[in-house]
């Protein structure tokens, strides 16, 4: 046995260089695997920007590359939110665009002119390799490089992270997760070493993170929480003080340089914890200094009492300041983190976003697979050692688990810690079961055991951390456990690959379906319609659509939009909702006032595309109702039995709404009489389709997914459009305006007095 | 070479002669009349031809008549003369007139003066579409208080004053030599709806009314009166949104030869012939047509070098000017707004932030020949967004001016704010910063260069 060992594993010290080469190779392989698995979308479809937000980021990147940094900084975008415009330079997180812009310039500098689109498409996969590396560093600080490599591998392919970082998913999260992990690594390093340099580096990457993603608030709260827990555990030390103070002071000042953040770090509740801990740690440091001067056994108790008192006083002060309005109250998105029902009642615009919904439990298994059950074990193992950095893992796990349960998109912040914890577990299992020697032969083991015990004692940890070391004696159990885990790991890789290729690689701009013979059929209605807009409408045409499509219209069609995914102005969105939900007479005035030329709706009834505007319609109604409760009422869109219907049972309000009319205009003519079928809602439509008076159908895409209508101009002769259609339809003018059909105004003439 | 030069010259000459055409729409005029009617309107037609119109005559039932060829207007102007027919021919449905006007062509419609004559269905439909309401057959306007001919028992021929309008409206219908001449009128009148596109040109005298002659031969009760007084229009002009003009004359005799005579009562010539000229000139766009010769806007930040730029900044002065001229028969002349009226400028984002009068400018940036420049300077509001300079000048009988120029009003860029030291309130804070900086450097210097006095004390501390 020992000969085998001596052949296979030489003295660790002598193989160190070989090991480090191996580690580099493994990390490079992991990075390559991480990048490669994200390229499914490019291979399946093409090099294209995905979904919604990335289109804005892409557009902003193009602007940055074309006009330079300062113009980008002061960018006033007059092609969105017409006519309000958007101070885009001051209301975005520029980190992502600046990163790709810098890469673009760097590549040009070395004579590699690459199209900005390709940089944008491949930025997320590229950064996923770096994320794997950051995770390696982070985990290495927690356990050892073996666990680090496992964590890097997990992070590289975990679907929870891939979902936001496939090629083409050019969103803030693409670089933010790397920055998150790297900032945490630097923080752990700073806290371990008590080094102002590492703290400063941590602040630097914190600044990068702030400039890249609104999720920076997670770091802003997690690091103070870590420090706070350490202080409560009585683990305050000079190292913590130096690390935290240097990070907070530099990081906060740096973060305030981002225009979108500005004075938020000293004004809003989300940032108050960090400020409070900064104040607290100064007091603690002072008290600690006093203790150094006056040693006393009661001092510890006094210190704890003081800490708790100050916390209570600080918290009360915070509440008072918030109530009196000095500190801005928590934003709606944060309320919805505590109360999942809050947004639904108060801020429909937040609730209407699918990624703000609470997570369904299967998605934990879908996104993390076996990691999710290894995760608690990893947290448990952290408890056993419980050094300062392990407290961080525990705090992070608790917070991230909660938030991931509340909001689907925050699964993203949970994924790294799950990978780290799972890697610690698997690595511990392998450490235990891959030991070729049996424990009794080993003298070192008992020693190491002892030392561990002592360490744990020194740390003043929990009972669990004093558990005796138990070795594995039988080869069978070793093989069985290691074999089982190897199978699990293979299955995990298979699962990740399958999920990535099937669930997360669709650009959603292009839809794919299977033909009966199994071949892939591409449904390209969105681009068809956007390209039609681009080629057939004047450059300054204004296109109204629901806000979901604002970024895509801006990015692909390059036309002015009224509202987009930025959703900064609820009233403007409600105006669009009102226009969609009202009768034509009401809508037409809104359209004229906003100088709308084209109206775009998404209709899935022909193809069975369920994400269409009729299914989103109730959100438009709700948002409009929030602003005009008298004019738009959600109740009126439901039948008397409370059902949302589009067939002949639909209410009059529903049938007369602009959205309904635009969606089903001429739709029944596709079918034999009486056979019109809406495949999304499974409803049979009335054979008489809706009639449009104030809009003309301008374009309908191949599968009817996108329908574009042109807003009619005012009538040349001052008639309203209903009269025009009546006249052109051959019907004579009747009623109050007419009199004897077409002949005259009757014997008594017009009784309206003209002044 | 010579040939091409000649052809170019010919083209130029023909262009020039075209541009000398009197109507802005064009000279091609269609006369829809029956042969016997033509004789009644000889003077009107010859007056038109004398002013440069080229006339083509068709009967209402003509089968060769077509208003559009290859989707282009064949005629610029159409005159429908009174006819005894109940309906116009198949080539003249009401929709063809609407199409003609939509394409920018003008129409003058003369309704019959005799209550026994029909109004063609197509004409009545057209009238309804533009908010003019004709009485049924058999109606006539009477004025028992001021009949033109006291001997005539029906009092159906009226003496009407030439049109007069409030002082904020330009009068294009009283340009004859004799401003006090009376018009001889005979017809049924009509009622005008509240559409802003319709403007009555000639209204009935206060005591005149239109009544059903078949029901009551010499008097009328309330049942049989169609309309009366100022609510009863005799001539009305419609100007569509694209500035095509349609004029209804309720009583074709107003423009007929037989009215161009002396009025027995006053023993002076009637004003009809001059009025006929005014009505046709307005309808066929010889008068009352405005033209925008130029729009210029510039801001103080770039000065007059950048004119008509796309971007302005909040809270900065902007000057807007518009040059307007008016067409008068054969030439453009400076447009002078009536004394009680003003050309206005709106600065709009959803709603107007400004609505200010544009006075005539004495020293415009660009001198336009034959036009008046209206100009105003104002400060952009403290609100960024896409704003529109809008001049929405729509007045009776003047062609519509609706000019919009969208510009971006942007926020201050990061380097356009006053620097911190430029704000006196910030001085204590700046001083505070420098005191800290200098103090800290001084402290570090002291710390580094002052030798510890007692070395033993330090050693104790270490333990």
mmCIF file of N, CA and C in Angstrom, chain B residues 81-190:
data_model
loop_
_atom_site.group_PDB
_atom_site.id
_atom_site.type_symbol
_atom_site.label_atom_id
_atom_site.label_comp_id
_atom_site.label_asym_id
_atom_site.label_seq_id
_atom_site.Cartn_x
_atom_site.Cartn_y
_atom_site.Cartn_z
ATOM 1 N N UNK B 81 -72.135 73.793 -62.099
ATOM 2 C CA UNK B 81 -73.159 74.813 -62.313
ATOM 3 C C UNK B 81 -74.518 74.232 -61.962
ATOM 4 N N UNK B 82 -75.509 75.106 -61.726
ATOM 5 C CA UNK B 82 -76.832 74.589 -61.378
ATOM 6 C C UNK B 82 -77.374 73.722 -62.503
ATOM 7 N N UNK B 83 -78.046 72.677 -62.118
ATOM 8 C CA UNK B 83 -78.608 71.777 -63.119
ATOM 9 C C UNK B 83 -80.001 71.389 -62.701
ATOM 10 N N UNK B 84 -80.790 71.010 -63.674
ATOM 11 C CA UNK B 84 -82.157 70.596 -63.344
ATOM 12 C C UNK B 84 -82.209 69.121 -62.994
ATOM 13 N N UNK B 85 -81.056 68.435 -63.198
ATOM 14 C CA UNK B 85 -81.048 66.985 -63.019
ATOM 15 C C UNK B 85 -81.146 66.620 -61.545
ATOM 16 N N UNK B 86 -81.719 65.426 -61.314
ATOM 17 C CA UNK B 86 -81.797 64.939 -59.939
ATOM 18 C C UNK B 86 -80.456 64.363 -59.484
ATOM 19 N N UNK B 87 -79.721 63.878 -60.457
ATOM 20 C CA UNK B 87 -78.433 63.307 -60.076
ATOM 21 C C UNK B 87 -77.394 63.609 -61.133
ATOM 22 N N UNK B 88 -76.144 63.700 -60.702
ATOM 23 C CA UNK B 88 -75.063 63.869 -61.677
ATOM 24 C C UNK B 88 -74.772 62.514 -62.298
ATOM 25 N N UNK B 89 -73.935 62.519 -63.300
ATOM 26 C CA UNK B 89 -73.666 61.292 -64.027
ATOM 27 C C UNK B 89 -72.894 60.281 -63.185
ATOM 28 N N UNK B 90 -72.706 59.086 -63.744
ATOM 29 C CA UNK B 90 -72.013 58.019 -63.002
ATOM 30 C C UNK B 90 -70.551 58.347 -62.714
ATOM 31 N N UNK B 91 -69.992 59.306 -63.443
ATOM 32 C CA UNK B 91 -68.593 59.646 -63.203
ATOM 33 C C UNK B 91 -68.416 60.731 -62.153
ATOM 34 N N UNK B 92 -69.518 61.190 -61.617
ATOM 35 C CA UNK B 92 -69.413 62.252 -60.616
ATOM 36 C C UNK B 92 -70.168 61.882 -59.342
ATOM 37 N N UNK B 93 -69.784 60.793 -58.685
ATOM 38 C CA UNK B 93 -70.410 60.517 -57.388
ATOM 39 C C UNK B 93 -69.811 61.428 -56.321
ATOM 40 N N UNK B 94 -70.463 61.459 -55.175
ATOM 41 C CA UNK B 94 -69.965 62.378 -54.132
ATOM 42 C C UNK B 94 -68.541 62.021 -53.716
ATOM 43 N N UNK B 95 -68.231 60.711 -53.750
ATOM 44 C CA UNK B 95 -66.894 60.325 -53.304
ATOM 45 C C UNK B 95 -65.809 60.854 -54.242
ATOM 46 N N UNK B 96 -66.144 61.032 -55.532
ATOM 47 C CA UNK B 96 -65.114 61.540 -56.451
ATOM 48 C C UNK B 96 -64.745 62.977 -56.104
ATOM 49 N N UNK B 97 -65.713 63.743 -55.625
ATOM 50 C CA UNK B 97 -65.400 65.115 -55.212
ATOM 51 C C UNK B 97 -64.499 65.115 -53.980
ATOM 52 N N UNK B 98 -64.820 64.202 -53.049
ATOM 53 C CA UNK B 98 -63.983 64.116 -51.843
ATOM 54 C C UNK B 98 -62.557 63.718 -52.221
ATOM 55 N N UNK B 99 -62.460 62.801 -53.189
ATOM 56 C CA UNK B 99 -61.142 62.354 -53.617
ATOM 57 C C UNK B 99 -60.387 63.513 -54.279
ATOM 58 N N UNK B 100 -61.118 64.269 -55.097
ATOM 59 C CA UNK B 100 -60.535 65.417 -55.778
ATOM 60 C C UNK B 100 -59.988 66.420 -54.758
ATOM 61 N N UNK B 101 -60.781 66.683 -53.720
ATOM 62 C CA UNK B 101 -60.339 67.647 -52.701
ATOM 63 C C UNK B 101 -59.194 67.075 -51.882
ATOM 64 N N UNK B 102 -59.252 65.767 -51.605
ATOM 65 C CA UNK B 102 -58.166 65.146 -50.849
ATOM 66 C C UNK B 102 -56.856 65.265 -51.606
ATOM 67 N N UNK B 103 -56.980 65.217 -52.945
ATOM 68 C CA UNK B 103 -55.773 65.347 -53.767
ATOM 69 C C UNK B 103 -55.378 66.807 -53.954
ATOM 70 N N UNK B 104 -56.104 67.699 -53.328
ATOM 71 C CA UNK B 104 -55.691 69.101 -53.347
ATOM 72 C C UNK B 104 -56.462 69.980 -54.327
ATOM 73 N N UNK B 105 -57.450 69.425 -55.008
ATOM 74 C CA UNK B 105 -58.191 70.210 -55.981
ATOM 75 C C UNK B 105 -59.322 71.008 -55.342
ATOM 76 N N UNK B 106 -59.691 72.096 -56.009
ATOM 77 C CA UNK B 106 -60.735 72.975 -55.474
ATOM 78 C C UNK B 106 -62.050 72.749 -56.216
ATOM 79 N N UNK B 107 -63.132 73.054 -55.516
ATOM 80 C CA UNK B 107 -64.455 72.856 -56.104
ATOM 81 C C UNK B 107 -65.316 74.063 -55.774
ATOM 82 N N UNK B 108 -65.983 74.573 -56.792
ATOM 83 C CA UNK B 108 -66.976 75.633 -56.565
ATOM 84 C C UNK B 108 -68.317 75.070 -56.982
ATOM 85 N N UNK B 109 -69.263 75.103 -56.061
ATOM 86 C CA UNK B 109 -70.559 74.504 -56.344
ATOM 87 C C UNK B 109 -71.629 75.592 -56.328
ATOM 88 N N UNK B 110 -72.318 75.709 -57.448
ATOM 89 C CA UNK B 110 -73.411 76.679 -57.530
ATOM 90 C C UNK B 110 -74.712 75.902 -57.445
ATOM 91 N N UNK B 111 -75.461 76.160 -56.413
ATOM 92 C CA UNK B 111 -76.745 75.480 -56.249
ATOM 93 C C UNK B 111 -77.800 76.280 -57.005
ATOM 94 N N UNK B 112 -78.901 75.631 -57.408
ATOM 95 C CA UNK B 112 -79.905 76.353 -58.208
ATOM 96 C C UNK B 112 -80.566 77.465 -57.400
ATOM 97 N N UNK B 113 -80.933 78.515 -58.109
ATOM 98 C CA UNK B 113 -81.600 79.633 -57.438
ATOM 99 C C UNK B 113 -83.097 79.424 -57.356
ATOM 100 N N UNK B 114 -83.603 78.688 -58.329
ATOM 101 C CA UNK B 114 -85.053 78.489 -58.355
ATOM 102 C C UNK B 114 -85.429 77.350 -57.438
ATOM 103 N N UNK B 115 -86.495 77.552 -56.664
ATOM 104 C CA UNK B 115 -86.876 76.510 -55.721
ATOM 105 C C UNK B 115 -87.449 75.299 -56.421
ATOM 106 N N UNK B 116 -87.701 75.404 -57.724
ATOM 107 C CA UNK B 116 -88.260 74.258 -58.434
ATOM 108 C C UNK B 116 -87.184 73.310 -58.941
ATOM 109 N N UNK B 117 -85.950 73.770 -58.876
ATOM 110 C CA UNK B 117 -84.869 72.936 -59.402
ATOM 111 C C UNK B 117 -84.342 71.999 -58.329
ATOM 112 N N UNK B 118 -83.733 70.919 -58.811
ATOM 113 C CA UNK B 118 -83.200 69.918 -57.893
ATOM 114 C C UNK B 118 -81.756 70.229 -57.503
ATOM 115 N N UNK B 119 -81.409 69.743 -56.356
ATOM 116 C CA UNK B 119 -79.988 69.667 -56.009
ATOM 117 C C UNK B 119 -79.582 68.225 -56.233
ATOM 118 N N UNK B 120 -78.568 67.966 -57.059
ATOM 119 C CA UNK B 120 -78.184 66.573 -57.318
ATOM 120 C C UNK B 120 -77.806 65.860 -56.024
ATOM 121 N N UNK B 121 -78.120 64.578 -55.974
ATOM 122 C CA UNK B 121 -77.866 63.800 -54.756
ATOM 123 C C UNK B 121 -76.395 63.849 -54.352
ATOM 124 N N UNK B 122 -75.514 63.729 -55.355
ATOM 125 C CA UNK B 122 -74.082 63.707 -55.040
ATOM 126 C C UNK B 122 -73.667 64.989 -54.339
ATOM 127 N N UNK B 123 -74.237 66.108 -54.760
ATOM 128 C CA UNK B 123 -73.881 67.391 -54.159
ATOM 129 C C UNK B 123 -74.391 67.465 -52.727
ATOM 130 N N UNK B 124 -75.626 66.999 -52.531
ATOM 131 C CA UNK B 124 -76.182 67.031 -51.175
ATOM 132 C C UNK B 124 -75.358 66.153 -50.244
ATOM 133 N N UNK B 125 -74.923 64.990 -50.744
ATOM 134 C CA UNK B 125 -74.085 64.106 -49.917
ATOM 135 C C UNK B 125 -72.763 64.768 -49.572
ATOM 136 N N UNK B 126 -72.181 65.387 -50.586
ATOM 137 C CA UNK B 126 -70.913 66.076 -50.360
ATOM 138 C C UNK B 126 -71.091 67.154 -49.294
ATOM 139 N N UNK B 127 -72.197 67.901 -49.397
ATOM 140 C CA UNK B 127 -72.450 68.971 -48.421
ATOM 141 C C UNK B 127 -72.535 68.400 -47.021
ATOM 142 N N UNK B 128 -73.259 67.276 -46.872
ATOM 143 C CA UNK B 128 -73.394 66.685 -45.553
ATOM 144 C C UNK B 128 -72.031 66.288 -44.999
ATOM 145 N N UNK B 129 -71.154 65.781 -45.859
ATOM 146 C CA UNK B 129 -69.844 65.334 -45.390
ATOM 147 C C UNK B 129 -69.000 66.484 -44.860
ATOM 148 N N UNK B 130 -69.203 67.682 -45.393
ATOM 149 C CA UNK B 130 -68.393 68.801 -44.921
ATOM 150 C C UNK B 130 -69.170 69.702 -43.968
ATOM 151 N N UNK B 131 -70.245 69.146 -43.409
ATOM 152 C CA UNK B 131 -70.994 69.845 -42.373
ATOM 153 C C UNK B 131 -71.786 71.028 -42.910
ATOM 154 N N UNK B 132 -72.331 70.882 -44.103
ATOM 155 C CA UNK B 132 -73.241 71.900 -44.638
ATOM 156 C C UNK B 132 -74.568 71.196 -44.893
ATOM 157 N N UNK B 133 -75.663 71.806 -44.501
ATOM 158 C CA UNK B 133 -76.956 71.133 -44.554
ATOM 159 C C UNK B 133 -77.893 71.911 -45.458
ATOM 160 N N UNK B 134 -78.254 71.273 -46.576
ATOM 161 C CA UNK B 134 -79.093 71.942 -47.556
ATOM 162 C C UNK B 134 -80.554 71.673 -47.251
ATOM 163 N N UNK B 135 -81.423 72.659 -47.492
ATOM 164 C CA UNK B 135 -82.845 72.410 -47.295
ATOM 165 C C UNK B 135 -83.373 71.514 -48.421
ATOM 166 N N UNK B 136 -84.491 70.865 -48.195
ATOM 167 C CA UNK B 136 -85.061 70.045 -49.275
ATOM 168 C C UNK B 136 -85.537 70.935 -50.416
ATOM 169 N N UNK B 137 -85.958 70.286 -51.462
ATOM 170 C CA UNK B 137 -86.455 71.012 -52.637
ATOM 171 C C UNK B 137 -87.672 71.864 -52.252
ATOM 172 N N UNK B 138 -87.729 73.026 -52.868
ATOM 173 C CA UNK B 138 -88.915 73.848 -52.653
ATOM 174 C C UNK B 138 -88.726 74.968 -51.647
ATOM 175 N N UNK B 139 -87.546 75.083 -51.113
ATOM 176 C CA UNK B 139 -87.301 76.147 -50.143
ATOM 177 C C UNK B 139 -86.752 77.384 -50.826
ATOM 178 N N UNK B 140 -87.023 78.534 -50.232
ATOM 179 C CA UNK B 140 -86.499 79.784 -50.770
ATOM 180 C C UNK B 140 -86.321 80.778 -49.628
ATOM 181 N N UNK B 141 -85.338 81.656 -49.833
ATOM 182 C CA UNK B 141 -85.106 82.693 -48.830
ATOM 183 C C UNK B 141 -85.941 83.906 -49.188
ATOM 184 N N UNK B 142 -86.584 84.460 -48.201
ATOM 185 C CA UNK B 142 -87.313 85.711 -48.443
ATOM 186 C C UNK B 142 -86.883 86.737 -47.409
ATOM 187 N N UNK B 143 -87.068 87.982 -47.795
ATOM 188 C CA UNK B 143 -86.866 89.059 -46.841
ATOM 189 C C UNK B 143 -87.944 90.088 -47.106
ATOM 190 N N UNK B 144 -88.993 90.058 -46.306
ATOM 191 C CA UNK B 144 -90.117 90.946 -46.550
ATOM 192 C C UNK B 144 -89.806 92.376 -46.185
ATOM 193 N N UNK B 145 -88.767 92.590 -45.442
ATOM 194 C CA UNK B 145 -88.470 93.949 -44.970
ATOM 195 C C UNK B 145 -87.623 94.736 -45.940
ATOM 196 N N UNK B 146 -86.840 94.009 -46.756
ATOM 197 C CA UNK B 146 -85.956 94.757 -47.654
ATOM 198 C C UNK B 146 -85.866 94.043 -48.993
ATOM 199 N N UNK B 147 -86.978 93.888 -49.696
ATOM 200 C CA UNK B 147 -86.927 93.167 -50.968
ATOM 201 C C UNK B 147 -86.195 93.983 -52.022
ATOM 202 N N UNK B 148 -85.575 93.264 -52.929
ATOM 203 C CA UNK B 148 -84.837 93.946 -53.974
ATOM 204 C C UNK B 148 -85.792 94.638 -54.925
ATOM 205 N N UNK B 149 -86.890 93.946 -55.135
ATOM 206 C CA UNK B 149 -87.853 94.480 -56.076
ATOM 207 C C UNK B 149 -89.209 94.454 -55.378
ATOM 208 N N UNK B 150 -89.665 95.597 -54.998
ATOM 209 C CA UNK B 150 -90.878 95.657 -54.200
ATOM 210 C C UNK B 150 -92.078 95.108 -54.939
ATOM 211 N N UNK B 151 -91.982 95.096 -56.283
ATOM 212 C CA UNK B 151 -93.138 94.653 -57.050
ATOM 213 C C UNK B 151 -93.263 93.130 -57.014
ATOM 214 N N UNK B 152 -92.136 92.475 -56.929
ATOM 215 C CA UNK B 152 -92.149 91.005 -56.920
ATOM 216 C C UNK B 152 -92.896 90.525 -55.676
ATOM 217 N N UNK B 153 -93.999 89.758 -55.860
ATOM 218 C CA UNK B 153 -94.822 89.421 -54.698
ATOM 219 C C UNK B 153 -94.120 88.492 -53.711
ATOM 220 N N UNK B 154 -93.267 87.608 -54.227
ATOM 221 C CA UNK B 154 -92.687 86.617 -53.307
ATOM 222 C C UNK B 154 -91.551 87.188 -52.466
ATOM 223 N N UNK B 155 -91.028 88.304 -52.855
ATOM 224 C CA UNK B 155 -89.876 88.892 -52.165
ATOM 225 C C UNK B 155 -88.709 87.925 -52.130
ATOM 226 N N UNK B 156 -88.574 87.142 -53.215
ATOM 227 C CA UNK B 156 -87.547 86.112 -53.223
ATOM 228 C C UNK B 156 -86.170 86.633 -53.601
ATOM 229 N N UNK B 157 -86.119 87.762 -54.271
ATOM 230 C CA UNK B 157 -84.825 88.336 -54.589
ATOM 231 C C UNK B 157 -84.444 89.298 -53.473
ATOM 232 N N UNK B 158 -83.254 89.069 -52.954
ATOM 233 C CA UNK B 158 -82.841 89.827 -51.782
ATOM 234 C C UNK B 158 -81.749 90.811 -52.140
ATOM 235 N N UNK B 159 -81.672 91.831 -51.337
ATOM 236 C CA UNK B 159 -80.523 92.724 -51.413
ATOM 237 C C UNK B 159 -79.650 92.418 -50.196
ATOM 238 N N UNK B 160 -78.441 92.024 -50.457
ATOM 239 C CA UNK B 160 -77.563 91.620 -49.354
ATOM 240 C C UNK B 160 -76.323 92.495 -49.366
ATOM 241 N N UNK B 161 -75.899 92.895 -48.184
ATOM 242 C CA UNK B 161 -74.652 93.671 -48.089
ATOM 243 C C UNK B 161 -73.463 92.780 -48.392
ATOM 244 N N UNK B 162 -72.411 93.396 -48.865
ATOM 245 C CA UNK B 162 -71.171 92.643 -49.061
ATOM 246 C C UNK B 162 -70.673 92.148 -47.710
ATOM 247 N N UNK B 163 -69.974 90.993 -47.689
ATOM 248 C CA UNK B 163 -69.564 90.404 -46.398
ATOM 249 C C UNK B 163 -68.679 91.339 -45.600
ATOM 250 N N UNK B 164 -68.879 91.311 -44.297
ATOM 251 C CA UNK B 164 -67.950 92.011 -43.413
ATOM 252 C C UNK B 164 -67.638 91.070 -42.260
ATOM 253 N N UNK B 165 -66.428 91.144 -41.760
ATOM 254 C CA UNK B 165 -65.988 90.213 -40.726
ATOM 255 C C UNK B 165 -65.416 90.989 -39.556
ATOM 256 N N UNK B 166 -65.268 90.316 -38.410
ATOM 257 C CA UNK B 166 -64.625 90.995 -37.279
ATOM 258 C C UNK B 166 -63.207 91.430 -37.646
ATOM 259 N N UNK B 167 -62.668 92.336 -36.860
ATOM 260 C CA UNK B 167 -61.401 92.961 -37.252
ATOM 261 C C UNK B 167 -60.229 91.978 -37.203
ATOM 262 N N UNK B 168 -60.383 90.806 -36.558
ATOM 263 C CA UNK B 168 -59.261 89.865 -36.550
ATOM 264 C C UNK B 168 -59.298 88.915 -37.743
ATOM 265 N N UNK B 169 -60.241 89.126 -38.651
ATOM 266 C CA UNK B 169 -60.335 88.259 -39.816
ATOM 267 C C UNK B 169 -60.111 89.081 -41.075
ATOM 268 N N UNK B 170 -59.303 88.538 -41.951
ATOM 269 C CA UNK B 170 -59.071 89.251 -43.211
ATOM 270 C C UNK B 170 -60.276 89.093 -44.121
ATOM 271 N N UNK B 171 -60.638 90.150 -44.781
ATOM 272 C CA UNK B 171 -61.793 90.110 -45.669
ATOM 273 C C UNK B 171 -61.329 90.031 -47.118
ATOM 274 N N UNK B 172 -61.550 88.888 -47.727
ATOM 275 C CA UNK B 172 -61.167 88.714 -49.128
ATOM 276 C C UNK B 172 -62.361 88.842 -50.056
ATOM 277 N N UNK B 173 -63.529 89.198 -49.500
ATOM 278 C CA UNK B 173 -64.749 89.134 -50.292
ATOM 279 C C UNK B 173 -65.381 90.500 -50.491
ATOM 280 N N UNK B 174 -64.629 91.514 -50.225
ATOM 281 C CA UNK B 174 -65.153 92.853 -50.485
ATOM 282 C C UNK B 174 -64.010 93.694 -51.061
ATOM 283 N N UNK B 175 -63.471 93.243 -52.164
ATOM 284 C CA UNK B 175 -62.313 93.932 -52.723
ATOM 285 C C UNK B 175 -62.679 94.791 -53.914
ATOM 286 N N UNK B 176 -63.991 94.818 -54.254
ATOM 287 C CA UNK B 176 -64.415 95.637 -55.395
ATOM 288 C C UNK B 176 -64.259 97.121 -55.099
ATOM 289 N N UNK B 177 -64.496 97.931 -56.142
ATOM 290 C CA UNK B 177 -64.311 99.369 -55.956
ATOM 291 C C UNK B 177 -65.371 99.952 -55.040
ATOM 292 N N UNK B 178 -66.578 99.460 -55.197
ATOM 293 C CA UNK B 178 -67.676 100.004 -54.396
ATOM 294 C C UNK B 178 -67.914 99.115 -53.181
ATOM 295 N N UNK B 179 -67.421 99.562 -52.033
ATOM 296 C CA UNK B 179 -67.504 98.721 -50.836
ATOM 297 C C UNK B 179 -68.950 98.602 -50.334
ATOM 298 N N UNK B 180 -69.784 99.548 -50.707
ATOM 299 C CA UNK B 180 -71.146 99.542 -50.184
ATOM 300 C C UNK B 180 -72.145 98.963 -51.169
ATOM 301 N N UNK B 181 -71.629 98.396 -52.271
ATOM 302 C CA UNK B 181 -72.533 97.851 -53.268
ATOM 303 C C UNK B 181 -73.377 96.743 -52.656
ATOM 304 N N UNK B 182 -74.561 96.576 -53.220
ATOM 305 C CA UNK B 182 -75.460 95.532 -52.718
ATOM 306 C C UNK B 182 -75.368 94.322 -53.638
ATOM 307 N N UNK B 183 -75.587 93.158 -53.054
ATOM 308 C CA UNK B 183 -75.605 91.939 -53.852
ATOM 309 C C UNK B 183 -77.042 91.550 -54.111
ATOM 310 N N UNK B 184 -77.295 91.098 -55.307
ATOM 311 C CA UNK B 184 -78.607 90.558 -55.614
ATOM 312 C C UNK B 184 -78.550 89.060 -55.383
ATOM 313 N N UNK B 185 -79.447 88.583 -54.587
ATOM 314 C CA UNK B 185 -79.394 87.161 -54.247
ATOM 315 C C UNK B 185 -80.753 86.520 -54.410
ATOM 316 N N UNK B 186 -80.721 85.291 -54.918
ATOM 317 C CA UNK B 186 -81.960 84.509 -55.003
ATOM 318 C C UNK B 186 -81.562 83.040 -54.808
ATOM 319 N N UNK B 187 -82.213 82.377 -53.885
ATOM 320 C CA UNK B 187 -81.859 80.985 -53.652
ATOM 321 C C UNK B 187 -82.462 80.477 -52.372
ATOM 322 N N UNK B 188 -81.971 79.309 -51.917
ATOM 323 C CA UNK B 188 -82.596 78.650 -50.780
ATOM 324 C C UNK B 188 -81.777 78.768 -49.503
ATOM 325 N N UNK B 189 -80.509 79.121 -49.620
ATOM 326 C CA UNK B 189 -79.672 79.189 -48.422
ATOM 327 C C UNK B 189 -79.372 77.798 -47.882
ATOM 328 N N UNK B 190 -78.585 77.748 -46.853
ATOM 329 C CA UNK B 190 -78.343 76.465 -46.164
ATOM 330 C C UNK B 190 -77.867 76.735 -44.748
#
